[in-house]
Amino acid sequence: MDFKVLVLQTDIVWENIEANLSNVERLISSTTDEFNVILLPEMFSTGFSSNAQALAEPISGRTIQKVKEWAARYDSLVIGSYIAEDGGLYYNRGFAIEPDGTAHYYDKCHLFIGWEKQFFTPGDKRLVFNYRGWNVSLCICYDLRFPVWTRNRNLEYDVLFCTTQWPVSRQNVLETLIAARAIENQAYAVASNRIGTDGNYIKYVGGSQAVDFRGRIVGRCTDSTEEAKVITLNKYALESNREKAPVWKDAEMFTLDK
């Protein structure tokens, strides 16, 4: 079965959860093509804010409840991240919610230089799970810079989804890293990035895209444009590549001190 991924490249209203949930719902509902995965930008409901105490939600909060509604309504896996509160601590928490309500969570491991480290707690566990015959992994923005963390040991995953807020000043870095992670891991890599200007006057142009195991772009959103784009990932092409060029077998084996 192919994966039909609806990549949402959105502008984000600064620290306004309801406005952002409404905008995402509008974009999803306006999509006429079929899809079975929805990928959202990092902190899609608030923007990349340090105002964790005011914005953080528990798993039972508005953002995750709305995501669960979308997953059920559209019979799709919904992936993204939000500002989470758990046990008095704050996390940049990734989620992957299945249509039946099954929930997978991943706390961002590599917190960005500066304020993210001051206000948020890092995670220390990777996420890999199976959904409709595909092995899925998730990383969040800055994680993409660290190949050991995302290493596809023994082909654990078929597709690496990355939810991001990556600024235009480093846009070439984002696009280079997406391709690098896909090639070295013999997997698809799909990233969703925001557009617009955030509350800290940082600008974003998007560049949301899917890259295959050879580093080729198989689908890309238009820069500086709010867009909901369906990109198809082909499982047969992936498996054929791994069979014909099993380079993954020559990778060093190691364990992570996490």
PDB file of C-alpha atoms in Angstrom:
ATOM      1  CA  MET A   1       0.000   0.000   0.000  1.00  0.00           C
ATOM      2  CA  ASP A   2       1.249   3.472  -0.866  1.00  0.00           C
ATOM      3  CA  PHE A   3       1.306   6.247   1.711  1.00  0.00           C
ATOM      4  CA  LYS A   4      -0.586   9.324   0.572  1.00  0.00           C
ATOM      5  CA  VAL A   5       0.699  12.088   2.824  1.00  0.00           C
ATOM      6  CA  LEU A   6      -1.152  15.372   3.142  1.00  0.00           C
ATOM      7  CA  VAL A   7       1.633  17.827   3.954  1.00  0.00           C
ATOM      8  CA  LEU A   8       0.276  20.998   5.539  1.00  0.00           C
ATOM      9  CA  GLN A   9       2.425  24.098   5.115  1.00  0.00           C
ATOM     10  CA  THR A  10       0.662  26.713   7.212  1.00  0.00           C
ATOM     11  CA  ASP A  11       1.055  30.232   8.450  1.00  0.00           C
ATOM     12  CA  ILE A  12       0.667  30.225  12.233  1.00  0.00           C
ATOM     13  CA  VAL A  13      -1.122  32.843  14.310  1.00  0.00           C
ATOM     14  CA  TRP A  14       1.188  33.635  17.214  1.00  0.00           C
ATOM     15  CA  GLU A  15       0.098  31.936  20.453  1.00  0.00           C
ATOM     16  CA  ASN A  16      -3.517  31.548  19.304  1.00  0.00           C
ATOM     17  CA  ILE A  17      -4.526  27.905  19.609  1.00  0.00           C
ATOM     18  CA  GLU A  18      -8.120  28.271  18.443  1.00  0.00           C
ATOM     19  CA  ALA A  19      -7.217  30.302  15.350  1.00  0.00           C
ATOM     20  CA  ASN A  20      -4.591  27.772  14.306  1.00  0.00           C
ATOM     21  CA  LEU A  21      -6.835  24.767  14.874  1.00  0.00           C
ATOM     22  CA  SER A  22      -9.517  26.430  12.755  1.00  0.00           C
ATOM     23  CA  ASN A  23      -7.062  27.201   9.959  1.00  0.00           C
ATOM     24  CA  VAL A  24      -5.762  23.637   9.839  1.00  0.00           C
ATOM     25  CA  GLU A  25      -9.304  22.297   9.786  1.00  0.00           C
ATOM     26  CA  ARG A  26     -10.103  24.608   6.869  1.00  0.00           C
ATOM     27  CA  LEU A  27      -7.082  23.418   4.897  1.00  0.00           C
ATOM     28  CA  ILE A  28      -7.773  19.732   5.509  1.00  0.00           C
ATOM     29  CA  SER A  29     -11.444  20.018   4.590  1.00  0.00           C
ATOM     30  CA  SER A  30     -10.617  21.862   1.374  1.00  0.00           C
ATOM     31  CA  THR A  31      -8.447  18.974   0.134  1.00  0.00           C
ATOM     32  CA  THR A  32     -10.118  16.899  -2.587  1.00  0.00           C
ATOM     33  CA  ASP A  33      -7.353  14.324  -3.144  1.00  0.00           C
ATOM     34  CA  GLU A  34      -7.241  11.108  -1.115  1.00  0.00           C
ATOM     35  CA  PHE A  35      -4.765  10.833   1.757  1.00  0.00           C
ATOM     36  CA  ASN A  36      -4.094   8.598   4.765  1.00  0.00           C
ATOM     37  CA  VAL A  37      -1.457  10.604   6.659  1.00  0.00           C
ATOM     38  CA  ILE A  38      -1.566  14.276   7.709  1.00  0.00           C
ATOM     39  CA  LEU A  39       1.738  15.996   8.582  1.00  0.00           C
ATOM     40  CA  LEU A  40       1.684  19.321  10.458  1.00  0.00           C
ATOM     41  CA  PRO A  41       4.460  21.823  11.291  1.00  0.00           C
ATOM     42  CA  GLU A  42       6.195  21.897  14.662  1.00  0.00           C
ATOM     43  CA  MET A  43       4.147  23.582  17.439  1.00  0.00           C
ATOM     44  CA  PHE A  44       1.456  24.088  14.812  1.00  0.00           C
ATOM     45  CA  SER A  45      -1.158  25.383  17.258  1.00  0.00           C
ATOM     46  CA  THR A  46       0.922  28.124  18.918  1.00  0.00           C
ATOM     47  CA  GLY A  47       4.047  28.956  16.943  1.00  0.00           C
ATOM     48  CA  PHE A  48       7.561  28.279  18.257  1.00  0.00           C
ATOM     49  CA  SER A  49       6.997  30.076  21.547  1.00  0.00           C
ATOM     50  CA  SER A  50       8.845  29.961  24.864  1.00  0.00           C
ATOM     51  CA  ASN A  51       5.662  30.931  26.706  1.00  0.00           C
ATOM     52  CA  ALA A  52       5.232  27.366  27.915  1.00  0.00           C
ATOM     53  CA  GLN A  53       3.531  28.102  31.222  1.00  0.00           C
ATOM     54  CA  ALA A  54       0.669  29.939  29.510  1.00  0.00           C
ATOM     55  CA  LEU A  55       0.330  27.746  26.421  1.00  0.00           C
ATOM     56  CA  ALA A  56       1.113  24.199  27.553  1.00  0.00           C
ATOM     57  CA  GLU A  57      -1.660  21.611  27.458  1.00  0.00           C
ATOM     58  CA  PRO A  58      -2.037  18.113  28.871  1.00  0.00           C
ATOM     59  CA  ILE A  59      -2.766  15.197  26.564  1.00  0.00           C
ATOM     60  CA  SER A  60      -6.437  15.744  27.390  1.00  0.00           C
ATOM     61  CA  GLY A  61      -6.240  19.359  26.170  1.00  0.00           C
ATOM     62  CA  ARG A  62      -7.792  21.089  23.185  1.00  0.00           C
ATOM     63  CA  THR A  63      -5.000  20.459  20.662  1.00  0.00           C
ATOM     64  CA  ILE A  64      -4.766  16.692  21.052  1.00  0.00           C
ATOM     65  CA  GLN A  65      -8.534  16.285  21.283  1.00  0.00           C
ATOM     66  CA  LYS A  66      -8.906  18.150  17.980  1.00  0.00           C
ATOM     67  CA  VAL A  67      -6.160  16.071  16.392  1.00  0.00           C
ATOM     68  CA  LYS A  68      -7.993  12.920  17.464  1.00  0.00           C
ATOM     69  CA  GLU A  69     -11.144  14.254  15.798  1.00  0.00           C
ATOM     70  CA  TRP A  70      -9.262  14.794  12.524  1.00  0.00           C
ATOM     71  CA  ALA A  71      -7.688  11.344  12.668  1.00  0.00           C
ATOM     72  CA  ALA A  72     -11.094   9.684  13.077  1.00  0.00           C
ATOM     73  CA  ARG A  73     -12.939  11.895  10.590  1.00  0.00           C
ATOM     74  CA  TYR A  74     -10.391  11.537   7.805  1.00  0.00           C
ATOM     75  CA  ASP A  75      -9.318   7.958   8.619  1.00  0.00           C
ATOM     76  CA  SER A  76      -5.731   9.171   8.735  1.00  0.00           C
ATOM     77  CA  LEU A  77      -2.643   9.154  10.894  1.00  0.00           C
ATOM     78  CA  VAL A  78      -2.069  12.743  12.109  1.00  0.00           C
ATOM     79  CA  ILE A  79       1.490  13.839  12.975  1.00  0.00           C
ATOM     80  CA  GLY A  80       2.840  17.073  14.449  1.00  0.00           C
ATOM     81  CA  SER A  81       3.998  18.624  17.724  1.00  0.00           C
ATOM     82  CA  TYR A  82       2.593  20.925  20.404  1.00  0.00           C
ATOM     83  CA  ILE A  83       3.555  22.468  23.741  1.00  0.00           C
ATOM     84  CA  ALA A  84       2.800  19.858  26.375  1.00  0.00           C
ATOM     85  CA  GLU A  85       2.636  19.891  30.171  1.00  0.00           C
ATOM     86  CA  ASP A  86       3.263  16.630  31.970  1.00  0.00           C
ATOM     87  CA  GLY A  87       3.998  16.253  35.673  1.00  0.00           C
ATOM     88  CA  GLY A  88       4.826  19.931  36.059  1.00  0.00           C
ATOM     89  CA  LEU A  89       7.367  19.856  33.210  1.00  0.00           C
ATOM     90  CA  TYR A  90       7.049  21.274  29.692  1.00  0.00           C
ATOM     91  CA  TYR A  91       7.845  19.419  26.483  1.00  0.00           C
ATOM     92  CA  ASN A  92       7.927  20.035  22.755  1.00  0.00           C
ATOM     93  CA  ARG A  93       5.878  16.896  22.290  1.00  0.00           C
ATOM     94  CA  GLY A  94       5.472  15.123  18.982  1.00  0.00           C
ATOM     95  CA  PHE A  95       2.334  13.100  18.395  1.00  0.00           C
ATOM     96  CA  ALA A  96       1.149  10.509  15.916  1.00  0.00           C
ATOM     97  CA  ILE A  97      -2.562   9.800  16.370  1.00  0.00           C
ATOM     98  CA  GLU A  98      -4.223   6.898  14.555  1.00  0.00           C
ATOM     99  CA  PRO A  99      -7.883   6.904  13.411  1.00  0.00           C
ATOM    100  CA  ASP A 100      -8.949   4.551  16.209  1.00  0.00           C
ATOM    101  CA  GLY A 101      -7.458   6.881  18.816  1.00  0.00           C
ATOM    102  CA  THR A 102      -4.212   4.974  19.340  1.00  0.00           C
ATOM    103  CA  ALA A 103      -1.680   7.634  20.317  1.00  0.00           C
ATOM    104  CA  HIS A 104       2.108   7.640  19.964  1.00  0.00           C
ATOM    105  CA  TYR A 105       4.149  10.427  21.580  1.00  0.00           C
ATOM    106  CA  TYR A 106       7.728  11.594  21.175  1.00  0.00           C
ATOM    107  CA  ASP A 107       9.387  14.347  23.205  1.00  0.00           C
ATOM    108  CA  LYS A 108      11.927  16.360  21.212  1.00  0.00           C
ATOM    109  CA  CYS A 109      15.397  15.174  22.186  1.00  0.00           C
ATOM    110  CA  HIS A 110      17.587  17.955  20.788  1.00  0.00           C
ATOM    111  CA  LEU A 111      16.311  21.249  22.142  1.00  0.00           C
ATOM    112  CA  PHE A 112      17.446  24.251  20.143  1.00  0.00           C
ATOM    113  CA  ILE A 113      20.289  26.484  21.315  1.00  0.00           C
ATOM    114  CA  GLY A 114      19.067  29.162  23.715  1.00  0.00           C
ATOM    115  CA  TRP A 115      15.591  29.513  25.162  1.00  0.00           C
ATOM    116  CA  GLU A 116      14.153  26.115  24.210  1.00  0.00           C
ATOM    117  CA  LYS A 117      16.673  24.506  26.566  1.00  0.00           C
ATOM    118  CA  GLN A 118      15.700  26.937  29.314  1.00  0.00           C
ATOM    119  CA  PHE A 119      11.966  26.274  29.291  1.00  0.00           C
ATOM    120  CA  PHE A 120      11.526  22.733  27.979  1.00  0.00           C
ATOM    121  CA  THR A 121      12.622  19.267  29.076  1.00  0.00           C
ATOM    122  CA  PRO A 122      14.277  17.019  26.466  1.00  0.00           C
ATOM    123  CA  GLY A 123      13.077  13.537  25.674  1.00  0.00           C
ATOM    124  CA  ASP A 124      15.381  10.530  25.571  1.00  0.00           C
ATOM    125  CA  LYS A 125      13.430   7.899  23.638  1.00  0.00           C
ATOM    126  CA  ARG A 126      13.041   7.420  19.904  1.00  0.00           C
ATOM    127  CA  LEU A 127       9.701   6.564  18.364  1.00  0.00           C
ATOM    128  CA  VAL A 128       9.196   3.813  15.785  1.00  0.00           C
ATOM    129  CA  PHE A 129       5.852   2.110  15.146  1.00  0.00           C
ATOM    130  CA  ASN A 130       3.941   0.335  12.388  1.00  0.00           C
ATOM    131  CA  TYR A 131       0.960   1.878  10.661  1.00  0.00           C
ATOM    132  CA  ARG A 132      -0.828   0.153   7.786  1.00  0.00           C
ATOM    133  CA  GLY A 133       2.218  -1.834   6.769  1.00  0.00           C
ATOM    134  CA  TRP A 134       4.702   1.050   7.014  1.00  0.00           C
ATOM    135  CA  ASN A 135       7.257   1.452   9.791  1.00  0.00           C
ATOM    136  CA  VAL A 136       7.170   5.086  10.862  1.00  0.00           C
ATOM    137  CA  SER A 137       9.606   7.229  12.848  1.00  0.00           C
ATOM    138  CA  LEU A 138       9.283  10.823  14.016  1.00  0.00           C
ATOM    139  CA  CYS A 139      11.747  13.611  14.702  1.00  0.00           C
ATOM    140  CA  ILE A 140      11.258  17.296  15.485  1.00  0.00           C
ATOM    141  CA  CYS A 141      13.105  20.109  13.709  1.00  0.00           C
ATOM    142  CA  TYR A 142      16.583  20.426  15.304  1.00  0.00           C
ATOM    143  CA  ASP A 143      16.709  16.610  15.691  1.00  0.00           C
ATOM    144  CA  LEU A 144      17.244  16.476  11.936  1.00  0.00           C
ATOM    145  CA  ARG A 145      20.820  17.740  12.392  1.00  0.00           C
ATOM    146  CA  PHE A 146      21.879  14.641  14.338  1.00  0.00           C
ATOM    147  CA  PRO A 147      22.354  11.545  12.153  1.00  0.00           C
ATOM    148  CA  VAL A 148      23.134   9.188  15.030  1.00  0.00           C
ATOM    149  CA  TRP A 149      19.782   9.940  16.669  1.00  0.00           C
ATOM    150  CA  THR A 150      17.850   9.290  13.457  1.00  0.00           C
ATOM    151  CA  ARG A 151      19.989   6.351  12.267  1.00  0.00           C
ATOM    152  CA  ASN A 152      17.844   3.634  10.695  1.00  0.00           C
ATOM    153  CA  ARG A 153      19.469   0.638  12.333  1.00  0.00           C
ATOM    154  CA  ASN A 154      18.482  -2.637  10.632  1.00  0.00           C
ATOM    155  CA  LEU A 155      15.870  -0.737   8.607  1.00  0.00           C
ATOM    156  CA  GLU A 156      13.677  -0.037  11.624  1.00  0.00           C
ATOM    157  CA  TYR A 157      11.624   2.464   9.660  1.00  0.00           C
ATOM    158  CA  ASP A 158      10.438   3.118   6.105  1.00  0.00           C
ATOM    159  CA  VAL A 159       9.652   6.801   6.463  1.00  0.00           C
ATOM    160  CA  LEU A 160      11.002   9.505   8.753  1.00  0.00           C
ATOM    161  CA  PHE A 161       8.489  12.270   9.379  1.00  0.00           C
ATOM    162  CA  CYS A 162       9.935  15.577  10.561  1.00  0.00           C
ATOM    163  CA  THR A 163       7.714  18.333  11.922  1.00  0.00           C
ATOM    164  CA  THR A 164       9.616  21.643  11.815  1.00  0.00           C
ATOM    165  CA  GLN A 165       9.732  25.408  12.204  1.00  0.00           C
ATOM    166  CA  TRP A 166      12.925  26.095  10.259  1.00  0.00           C
ATOM    167  CA  PRO A 167      13.670  29.765   9.451  1.00  0.00           C
ATOM    168  CA  VAL A 168      14.442  31.118   6.002  1.00  0.00           C
ATOM    169  CA  SER A 169      17.958  32.122   7.103  1.00  0.00           C
ATOM    170  CA  ARG A 170      18.850  28.409   7.225  1.00  0.00           C
ATOM    171  CA  GLN A 171      16.496  27.095   4.550  1.00  0.00           C
ATOM    172  CA  ASN A 172      19.311  25.479   2.556  1.00  0.00           C
ATOM    173  CA  VAL A 173      20.353  23.577   5.685  1.00  0.00           C
ATOM    174  CA  LEU A 174      16.866  22.138   6.116  1.00  0.00           C
ATOM    175  CA  GLU A 175      16.643  20.930   2.539  1.00  0.00           C
ATOM    176  CA  THR A 176      20.161  19.465   2.588  1.00  0.00           C
ATOM    177  CA  LEU A 177      19.500  17.579   5.820  1.00  0.00           C
ATOM    178  CA  ILE A 178      16.201  16.124   4.617  1.00  0.00           C
ATOM    179  CA  ALA A 179      17.964  14.647   1.588  1.00  0.00           C
ATOM    180  CA  ALA A 180      20.921  13.432   3.664  1.00  0.00           C
ATOM    181  CA  ARG A 181      18.733  11.637   6.205  1.00  0.00           C
ATOM    182  CA  ALA A 182      16.759   9.946   3.414  1.00  0.00           C
ATOM    183  CA  ILE A 183      19.851   8.757   1.513  1.00  0.00           C
ATOM    184  CA  GLU A 184      21.855   7.480   4.469  1.00  0.00           C
ATOM    185  CA  ASN A 185      18.878   5.644   5.954  1.00  0.00           C
ATOM    186  CA  GLN A 186      17.434   4.218   2.713  1.00  0.00           C
ATOM    187  CA  ALA A 187      14.049   5.597   3.658  1.00  0.00           C
ATOM    188  CA  TYR A 188      11.662   8.362   2.718  1.00  0.00           C
ATOM    189  CA  ALA A 189      12.013  11.608   4.669  1.00  0.00           C
ATOM    190  CA  VAL A 190       9.072  14.009   4.804  1.00  0.00           C
ATOM    191  CA  ALA A 191       9.166  17.447   6.418  1.00  0.00           C
ATOM    192  CA  SER A 192       6.440  19.992   7.098  1.00  0.00           C
ATOM    193  CA  ASN A 193       7.542  23.575   7.731  1.00  0.00           C
ATOM    194  CA  ARG A 194       5.592  26.770   8.377  1.00  0.00           C
ATOM    195  CA  ILE A 195       5.524  30.049   6.438  1.00  0.00           C
ATOM    196  CA  GLY A 196       5.109  33.677   7.539  1.00  0.00           C
ATOM    197  CA  THR A 197       6.657  35.659  10.388  1.00  0.00           C
ATOM    198  CA  ASP A 198       6.388  34.634  14.026  1.00  0.00           C
ATOM    199  CA  GLY A 199       6.075  36.691  17.195  1.00  0.00           C
ATOM    200  CA  ASN A 200       9.855  36.973  17.429  1.00  0.00           C
ATOM    201  CA  TYR A 201      10.011  38.457  13.893  1.00  0.00           C
ATOM    202  CA  ILE A 202      11.615  35.309  12.498  1.00  0.00           C
ATOM    203  CA  LYS A 203      10.658  34.584   8.884  1.00  0.00           C
ATOM    204  CA  TYR A 204       9.813  31.225   7.305  1.00  0.00           C
ATOM    205  CA  VAL A 205       9.234  30.243   3.673  1.00  0.00           C
ATOM    206  CA  GLY A 206       8.245  26.588   4.055  1.00  0.00           C
ATOM    207  CA  GLY A 207      10.004  24.252   1.659  1.00  0.00           C
ATOM    208  CA  SER A 208       7.873  21.396   3.001  1.00  0.00           C
ATOM    209  CA  GLN A 209       8.732  18.300   0.967  1.00  0.00           C
ATOM    210  CA  ALA A 210       9.161  14.553   0.659  1.00  0.00           C
ATOM    211  CA  VAL A 211      12.483  13.060  -0.437  1.00  0.00           C
ATOM    212  CA  ASP A 212      13.078   9.461  -1.488  1.00  0.00           C
ATOM    213  CA  PHE A 213      15.880   7.016  -0.644  1.00  0.00           C
ATOM    214  CA  ARG A 214      18.036   8.404  -3.484  1.00  0.00           C
ATOM    215  CA  GLY A 215      17.635  11.986  -2.333  1.00  0.00           C
ATOM    216  CA  ARG A 216      15.155  12.903  -5.047  1.00  0.00           C
ATOM    217  CA  ILE A 217      12.264  15.221  -4.256  1.00  0.00           C
ATOM    218  CA  VAL A 218       8.987  13.393  -4.878  1.00  0.00           C
ATOM    219  CA  GLY A 219       6.781  16.320  -3.875  1.00  0.00           C
ATOM    220  CA  ARG A 220       7.257  19.866  -2.594  1.00  0.00           C
ATOM    221  CA  CYS A 221       5.050  22.730  -1.452  1.00  0.00           C
ATOM    222  CA  THR A 222       5.360  26.177  -3.003  1.00  0.00           C
ATOM    223  CA  ASP A 223       7.603  28.557  -1.080  1.00  0.00           C
ATOM    224  CA  SER A 224       5.892  31.282   0.987  1.00  0.00           C
ATOM    225  CA  THR A 225       2.470  29.816   0.207  1.00  0.00           C
ATOM    226  CA  GLU A 226      -0.013  28.255   2.583  1.00  0.00           C
ATOM    227  CA  GLU A 227      -0.711  24.889   1.033  1.00  0.00           C
ATOM    228  CA  ALA A 228      -2.114  21.413   1.640  1.00  0.00           C
ATOM    229  CA  LYS A 229      -0.326  19.064  -0.752  1.00  0.00           C
ATOM    230  CA  VAL A 230      -0.789  15.313  -1.143  1.00  0.00           C
ATOM    231  CA  ILE A 231       2.483  13.466  -1.834  1.00  0.00           C
ATOM    232  CA  THR A 232       2.517   9.732  -2.589  1.00  0.00           C
ATOM    233  CA  LEU A 233       5.220   7.451  -1.163  1.00  0.00           C
ATOM    234  CA  ASN A 234       5.633   4.139  -3.003  1.00  0.00           C
ATOM    235  CA  LYS A 235       6.527   1.107  -0.877  1.00  0.00           C
ATOM    236  CA  TYR A 236       7.502  -1.122  -3.814  1.00  0.00           C
ATOM    237  CA  ALA A 237      10.099   1.376  -5.056  1.00  0.00           C
ATOM    238  CA  LEU A 238      11.593   1.581  -1.559  1.00  0.00           C
ATOM    239  CA  GLU A 239      11.802  -2.177  -1.086  1.00  0.00           C
ATOM    240  CA  SER A 240      13.279  -2.660  -4.558  1.00  0.00           C
ATOM    241  CA  ASN A 241      16.018  -0.157  -3.813  1.00  0.00           C
ATOM    242  CA  ARG A 242      16.877  -1.857  -0.538  1.00  0.00           C
ATOM    243  CA  GLU A 243      17.033  -5.254  -2.248  1.00  0.00           C
ATOM    244  CA  LYS A 244      19.161  -4.124  -5.203  1.00  0.00           C
ATOM    245  CA  ALA A 245      21.512  -1.956  -3.134  1.00  0.00           C
ATOM    246  CA  PRO A 246      21.536  -3.312   0.445  1.00  0.00           C
ATOM    247  CA  VAL A 247      24.027  -0.731   1.680  1.00  0.00           C
ATOM    248  CA  TRP A 248      22.333  -0.686   5.080  1.00  0.00           C
ATOM    249  CA  LYS A 249      23.984  -4.035   5.852  1.00  0.00           C
ATOM    250  CA  ASP A 250      27.408  -2.371   5.907  1.00  0.00           C
ATOM    251  CA  ALA A 251      26.463   0.242   8.511  1.00  0.00           C
ATOM    252  CA  GLU A 252      28.251   0.179  11.863  1.00  0.00           C
ATOM    253  CA  MET A 253      26.284  -1.213  14.768  1.00  0.00           C
ATOM    254  CA  PHE A 254      26.118   0.861  17.933  1.00  0.00           C
ATOM    255  CA  THR A 255      23.890   1.756  20.862  1.00  0.00           C
ATOM    256  CA  LEU A 256      22.831   5.193  22.092  1.00  0.00           C
ATOM    257  CA  ASP A 257      23.626   6.450  25.579  1.00  0.00           C
ATOM    258  CA  LYS A 258      20.123   7.819  26.033  1.00  0.00           C
TER     259      LYS A 258
END
